[in-house]
mmCIF file of C-alpha atoms in Angstrom:
data_model
loop_
_atom_site.group_PDB
_atom_site.id
_atom_site.type_symbol
_atom_site.label_atom_id
_atom_site.label_comp_id
_atom_site.label_asym_id
_atom_site.label_seq_id
_atom_site.Cartn_x
_atom_site.Cartn_y
_atom_site.Cartn_z
ATOM 1 C CA ASN A 1 137.310 66.168 46.921
ATOM 2 C CA ALA A 2 137.066 62.990 48.935
ATOM 3 C CA GLU A 3 133.768 61.223 49.261
ATOM 4 C CA TYR A 4 132.582 60.230 52.702
ATOM 5 C CA MET A 5 130.468 57.501 54.112
ATOM 6 C CA GLY A 6 128.006 58.505 56.807
ATOM 7 C CA PRO A 7 128.226 57.666 60.514
ATOM 8 C CA LEU A 8 129.610 54.159 60.797
ATOM 9 C CA ASN A 9 130.733 53.856 64.384
ATOM 10 C CA ASP A 10 130.033 54.986 67.898
ATOM 11 C CA SER A 11 131.466 58.490 67.471
ATOM 12 C CA SER A 12 129.978 59.287 64.044
ATOM 13 C CA GLU A 13 133.468 59.618 62.587
ATOM 14 C CA LYS A 14 133.338 60.056 58.809
ATOM 15 C CA LEU A 15 135.739 57.875 56.886
ATOM 16 C CA PRO A 16 137.511 59.340 53.813
ATOM 17 C CA MET A 17 136.815 56.873 51.034
ATOM 18 C CA HIS A 18 140.260 57.288 49.441
ATOM 19 C CA PHE A 19 141.874 56.019 52.649
ATOM 20 C CA ILE A 20 139.862 52.806 52.933
ATOM 21 C CA GLY A 21 142.266 49.907 52.498
ATOM 22 C CA GLN A 22 145.284 52.243 52.593
ATOM 23 C CA ARG A 23 148.413 50.103 52.672
ATOM 24 C CA MET A 24 150.317 50.725 55.879
ATOM 25 C CA PRO A 25 154.075 50.465 56.435
ATOM 26 C CA SER A 26 155.484 47.053 57.227
ATOM 27 C CA LEU A 27 155.550 46.377 60.961
ATOM 28 C CA LEU A 28 159.214 45.503 60.531
ATOM 29 C CA ALA A 29 159.925 49.013 59.230
ATOM 30 C CA LEU A 30 158.052 50.995 61.836
ATOM 31 C CA ASP A 31 161.201 52.078 63.658
ATOM 32 C CA HIS A 32 162.558 54.070 60.725
ATOM 33 C CA HIS A 33 163.415 57.726 61.311
ATOM 34 C CA GLU A 34 160.789 60.124 59.986
ATOM 35 C CA GLN A 35 161.715 63.492 58.544
ATOM 36 C CA TYR A 36 159.449 65.458 60.910
ATOM 37 C CA LEU A 37 158.391 65.152 64.522
ATOM 38 C CA ALA A 38 154.848 66.426 63.853
ATOM 39 C CA THR A 39 152.835 67.897 61.002
ATOM 40 C CA PHE A 40 149.544 69.552 60.166
ATOM 41 C CA LYS A 41 148.180 71.058 56.983
ATOM 42 C CA GLY A 42 144.672 72.457 56.882
ATOM 43 C CA LYS A 43 142.293 75.331 57.350
ATOM 44 C CA ARG A 44 142.286 77.534 60.386
ATOM 45 C CA TYR A 45 139.170 79.370 61.354
ATOM 46 C CA VAL A 46 139.344 83.069 62.101
ATOM 47 C CA TYR A 47 135.905 83.038 63.683
ATOM 48 C CA GLY A 48 133.403 80.595 65.183
ATOM 49 C CA MET A 49 133.725 77.124 66.713
ATOM 50 C CA GLY A 50 137.158 75.552 66.641
ATOM 51 C CA SER A 51 138.890 78.814 65.759
ATOM 52 C CA GLU A 52 141.145 79.088 68.830
ATOM 53 C CA THR A 53 142.614 75.587 68.528
ATOM 54 C CA ARG A 54 143.178 75.782 64.775
ATOM 55 C CA ASP A 55 144.545 79.327 65.008
ATOM 56 C CA PHE A 56 147.158 78.381 67.595
ATOM 57 C CA LEU A 57 148.592 75.550 65.494
ATOM 58 C CA ARG A 58 150.347 78.026 63.221
ATOM 59 C CA PHE A 59 152.485 79.161 66.151
ATOM 60 C CA LEU A 60 153.884 75.634 66.509
ATOM 61 C CA ASN A 61 155.311 75.761 62.982
ATOM 62 C CA ASN A 62 159.119 75.958 62.891
ATOM 63 C CA ASN A 63 159.715 75.095 59.236
ATOM 64 C CA LYS A 64 162.112 78.046 58.903
ATOM 65 C CA HIS A 65 164.294 76.914 61.809
ATOM 66 C CA PRO A 66 167.944 77.249 60.642
ATOM 67 C CA ALA A 67 169.120 74.016 62.281
ATOM 68 C CA ARG A 68 166.433 71.345 62.091
ATOM 69 C CA PRO A 69 162.784 72.176 61.438
ATOM 70 C CA ASP A 70 160.820 69.343 62.997
ATOM 71 C CA ILE A 71 157.261 70.671 63.308
ATOM 72 C CA ILE A 72 155.502 71.614 60.073
ATOM 73 C CA SER A 73 152.149 73.226 60.813
ATOM 74 C CA LEU A 74 150.709 74.930 57.745
ATOM 75 C CA THR A 75 147.393 76.742 57.888
ATOM 76 C CA THR A 76 145.259 78.732 55.514
ATOM 77 C CA CYS A 77 142.612 81.304 56.417
ATOM 78 C CA GLU A 78 141.150 81.044 52.932
ATOM 79 C CA HIS A 79 137.573 79.777 52.787
ATOM 80 C CA HIS A 80 134.741 79.915 50.278
ATOM 81 C CA GLY A 81 133.376 83.419 49.981
ATOM 82 C CA THR A 82 134.795 86.577 51.571
ATOM 83 C CA VAL A 83 133.404 86.448 55.109
ATOM 84 C CA TRP A 84 136.773 85.375 56.502
ATOM 85 C CA ARG A 85 138.429 88.525 55.090
ATOM 86 C CA ARG A 86 135.884 90.823 56.701
ATOM 87 C CA THR A 87 136.625 89.446 60.179
ATOM 88 C CA LEU A 88 140.309 90.501 60.030
ATOM 89 C CA ASP A 89 142.083 93.804 60.487
ATOM 90 C CA SER A 90 144.866 94.771 58.072
ATOM 91 C CA GLU A 91 147.671 93.227 60.149
ATOM 92 C CA GLN A 92 145.804 89.948 60.614
ATOM 93 C CA LEU A 93 144.986 89.829 56.906
ATOM 94 C CA SER A 94 148.662 90.344 56.047
ATOM 95 C CA HIS A 95 149.636 87.384 58.261
ATOM 96 C CA CYS A 96 146.914 85.276 56.680
ATOM 97 C CA LEU A 97 148.048 86.048 53.143
ATOM 98 C CA ASN A 98 151.613 85.067 54.038
ATOM 99 C CA ASP A 99 150.344 81.825 55.555
ATOM 100 C CA ILE A 100 148.283 81.088 52.446
ATOM 101 C CA GLN A 101 151.322 81.584 50.198
ATOM 102 C CA GLU A 102 153.385 79.109 52.250
ATOM 103 C CA TYR A 103 150.449 76.696 52.474
ATOM 104 C CA LYS A 104 150.146 76.497 48.680
ATOM 105 C CA ARG A 105 153.794 75.771 47.996
ATOM 106 C CA HIS A 106 154.138 72.499 46.044
ATOM 107 C CA LYS A 107 156.815 71.366 48.503
ATOM 108 C CA TRP A 108 154.168 70.687 51.133
ATOM 109 C CA ASP A 109 152.208 67.722 49.804
ATOM 110 C CA TYR A 110 149.603 66.698 52.391
ATOM 111 C CA ILE A 111 149.947 62.927 52.031
ATOM 112 C CA GLN A 112 153.745 63.073 52.030
ATOM 113 C CA LEU A 113 153.673 65.142 55.212
ATOM 114 C CA LEU A 114 151.579 62.444 56.875
ATOM 115 C CA ARG A 115 153.870 59.667 55.694
ATOM 116 C CA ASN A 116 157.052 61.468 56.752
ATOM 117 C CA SER A 117 155.974 62.452 60.239
ATOM 118 C CA THR A 118 156.044 60.627 63.565
ATOM 119 C CA PHE A 119 153.007 62.484 64.909
ATOM 120 C CA CYS A 120 150.091 64.156 63.110
ATOM 121 C CA PHE A 121 147.944 66.834 64.704
ATOM 122 C CA VAL A 122 144.228 66.032 64.748
ATOM 123 C CA PRO A 123 142.529 69.230 65.947
ATOM 124 C CA ARG A 124 138.818 69.804 66.108
ATOM 125 C CA GLY A 125 137.248 71.391 63.072
ATOM 126 C CA ARG A 126 133.839 73.013 63.088
ATOM 127 C CA ARG A 127 132.799 69.841 64.899
ATOM 128 C CA LEU A 128 134.576 67.861 67.593
ATOM 129 C CA ASP A 129 135.566 65.032 65.231
ATOM 130 C CA SER A 130 137.856 65.068 62.215
ATOM 131 C CA PHE A 131 138.560 62.715 59.310
ATOM 132 C CA ARG A 132 142.255 63.399 59.986
ATOM 133 C CA LEU A 133 142.114 60.797 62.738
ATOM 134 C CA LEU A 134 141.765 57.913 60.299
ATOM 135 C CA GLU A 135 144.005 59.544 57.714
ATOM 136 C CA SER A 136 146.789 59.590 60.295
ATOM 137 C CA LEU A 137 146.284 55.950 61.225
ATOM 138 C CA ALA A 138 146.101 54.915 57.569
ATOM 139 C CA THR A 139 149.512 56.430 56.826
ATOM 140 C CA GLY A 140 151.244 55.098 59.937
ATOM 141 C CA CYS A 141 151.340 58.462 61.710
ATOM 142 C CA ILE A 142 150.531 58.607 65.433
ATOM 143 C CA PRO A 143 147.491 60.896 65.946
ATOM 144 C CA VAL A 144 147.770 63.799 68.381
ATOM 145 C CA VAL A 145 144.143 64.430 69.280
ATOM 146 C CA LEU A 146 143.343 68.050 70.162
ATOM 147 C CA SER A 147 139.609 68.058 70.712
ATOM 148 C CA ASN A 148 138.298 68.100 74.256
ATOM 149 C CA GLU A 149 135.160 66.027 74.860
ATOM 150 C CA LEU A 150 135.579 64.081 71.605
ATOM 151 C CA ALA A 151 134.176 60.537 71.771
ATOM 152 C CA LEU A 152 136.779 58.475 69.926
ATOM 153 C CA PRO A 153 135.658 55.624 67.638
ATOM 154 C CA PHE A 154 134.855 52.453 69.566
ATOM 155 C CA GLU A 155 136.363 53.976 72.686
ATOM 156 C CA SER A 156 134.329 51.673 74.927
ATOM 157 C CA VAL A 157 136.651 48.838 73.880
ATOM 158 C CA LEU A 158 139.719 50.325 72.161
ATOM 159 C CA GLU A 159 142.482 51.700 74.375
ATOM 160 C CA TRP A 160 143.328 54.808 72.390
ATOM 161 C CA HIS A 161 146.028 55.966 74.806
ATOM 162 C CA ARG A 162 148.139 53.028 73.594
ATOM 163 C CA PHE A 163 148.406 54.342 70.026
ATOM 164 C CA ALA A 164 147.421 58.024 70.129
ATOM 165 C CA VAL A 165 148.449 61.097 72.098
ATOM 166 C CA ILE A 166 145.367 62.770 73.572
ATOM 167 C CA LEU A 167 146.010 66.290 74.851
ATOM 168 C CA ASP A 168 144.009 69.126 76.348
ATOM 169 C CA GLU A 169 143.302 71.926 73.877
ATOM 170 C CA ARG A 170 143.961 74.448 76.637
ATOM 171 C CA THR A 171 147.634 73.441 76.911
ATOM 172 C CA LEU A 172 148.675 73.671 73.255
ATOM 173 C CA SER A 173 151.872 75.555 74.077
ATOM 174 C CA ARG A 174 153.193 72.419 75.806
ATOM 175 C CA VAL A 175 152.580 70.120 72.837
ATOM 176 C CA PRO A 176 156.121 70.289 71.327
ATOM 177 C CA SER A 177 157.858 69.473 74.616
ATOM 178 C CA ILE A 178 155.396 66.639 75.338
ATOM 179 C CA LEU A 179 156.010 65.022 71.945
ATOM 180 C CA ARG A 180 159.790 65.436 72.184
ATOM 181 C CA GLY A 181 159.646 63.710 75.564
ATOM 182 C CA ILE A 182 158.240 60.473 74.144
ATOM 183 C CA SER A 183 161.044 57.934 73.757
ATOM 184 C CA PRO A 184 161.835 56.198 70.439
ATOM 185 C CA GLU A 185 160.966 52.878 72.090
ATOM 186 C CA GLN A 186 157.514 54.126 73.114
ATOM 187 C CA ILE A 187 156.952 55.612 69.668
ATOM 188 C CA ASN A 188 157.662 52.252 68.076
ATOM 189 C CA ILE A 189 155.254 50.492 70.453
ATOM 190 C CA MET A 190 152.533 53.050 69.666
ATOM 191 C CA ARG A 191 153.033 52.758 65.903
ATOM 192 C CA ILE A 192 152.839 48.973 65.998
ATOM 193 C CA GLN A 193 149.620 49.184 68.037
ATOM 194 C CA ALA A 194 148.215 51.831 65.685
ATOM 195 C CA ALA A 195 148.943 49.581 62.691
ATOM 196 C CA PHE A 196 147.201 46.646 64.354
ATOM 197 C CA VAL A 197 144.124 48.691 65.301
ATOM 198 C CA TYR A 198 143.777 50.289 61.868
ATOM 199 C CA ARG A 199 144.199 47.033 59.962
ATOM 200 C CA THR A 200 141.853 45.146 62.245
ATOM 201 C CA TYR A 201 138.994 47.601 62.759
ATOM 202 C CA PHE A 202 139.207 50.478 60.246
ATOM 203 C CA ALA A 203 140.901 49.282 57.046
ATOM 204 C CA SER A 204 137.657 48.642 55.153
ATOM 205 C CA ILE A 205 133.932 49.264 55.344
ATOM 206 C CA GLN A 206 133.489 45.547 56.057
ATOM 207 C CA ARG A 207 135.748 45.720 59.106
ATOM 208 C CA ILE A 208 134.060 48.830 60.451
ATOM 209 C CA LEU A 209 130.649 47.203 60.091
ATOM 210 C CA LEU A 210 131.846 43.959 61.664
ATOM 211 C CA THR A 211 133.318 45.897 64.577
ATOM 212 C CA THR A 212 130.017 47.713 65.048
ATOM 213 C CA PHE A 213 128.115 44.417 64.876
ATOM 214 C CA LYS A 214 130.500 42.812 67.388
ATOM 215 C CA LEU A 215 129.961 45.681 69.836
ATOM 216 C CA LEU A 216 126.193 45.332 69.556
ATOM 217 C CA TYR A 217 126.388 41.540 69.913
ATOM 218 C CA ASP A 218 128.650 41.792 72.957
ATOM 219 C CA GLY A 219 126.159 44.139 74.578
ATOM 220 C CA LEU A 220 123.668 41.252 74.623
ATOM 221 C CA SER A 221 126.081 38.379 75.124
ATOM 222 C CA PRO A 222 126.737 36.819 78.548
ATOM 223 C CA ARG A 223 130.360 36.300 77.460
ATOM 224 C CA PRO A 224 131.521 39.427 75.601
ATOM 225 C CA ALA A 225 135.037 39.847 74.297
ATOM 226 C CA THR A 226 137.456 41.201 76.875
ATOM 227 C CA ARG A 227 139.364 44.470 76.443
ATOM 228 C CA GLU A 228 142.526 42.401 76.097
ATOM 229 C CA MET A 229 140.958 40.586 73.135
ATOM 230 C CA TRP A 230 139.979 43.881 71.523
ATOM 231 C CA ASN A 231 143.442 45.402 71.944
ATOM 232 C CA SER A 232 145.677 42.431 71.131
ATOM 233 C CA PRO A 233 146.181 40.455 67.908
ATOM 234 C CA PRO A 234 144.319 38.901 66.227
ATOM 235 C CA GLY A 235 141.556 41.173 67.591
ATOM 236 C CA ALA A 236 137.972 40.702 68.717
ATOM 237 C CA ILE A 237 136.517 40.286 65.223
ATOM 238 C CA ALA A 238 139.007 37.713 63.921
ATOM 239 C CA ASP A 239 136.394 34.938 63.977
ATOM 240 C CA LEU A 240 134.035 37.083 61.879
ATOM 241 C CA ILE A 241 136.471 37.756 59.031
ATOM 242 C CA THR A 242 135.931 35.484 56.039
#
């Protein structure tokens, strides 16, 4: 299991340690054609907070499409203990067991799904936030945020709409058509911006801490960095990097 650092930024996002310093694709290769339009692999909750959003993701999966499967959304109901089984009737349990079997197939490696997808679903978990947000950025996948009321990391200065797709959880059925409607040119622009933001502000503990320090300093400074400085190379913390 991955180890996590505690709250490091203004949304208490937890950073997966094995993704710190993840090498991203070359900016010159960001327009390559990915195998999938969008992917997700993770738990779905059959009860409690976050259950409706996670549960619906399985209906977006079209990996058995005879022509071209482009959305791979694999979910498992399986959790520690047996409480999850007791919340299901026999038909629901049968669906869950089928999902679990597909989920565990060796073909569906989580990291490879991220790296071979244009978009990656980032739904809420038991909490509003999810470590999938930074995992997506680290692998060059554009995050599709599905968590209403989530405070995104450093959102007071970073323009997330430029490198992430932020959608309302209540309109999940429209997600495929929305993603298919984004042009290849816009996708390339978003991926380049995502690469810049990740490398500049999230690629290491040092950069996350420096970004936090810069935000605090700017709150007291008569001449804080502008939003343009934050969202354009070399970034607002360039003068702090040694």
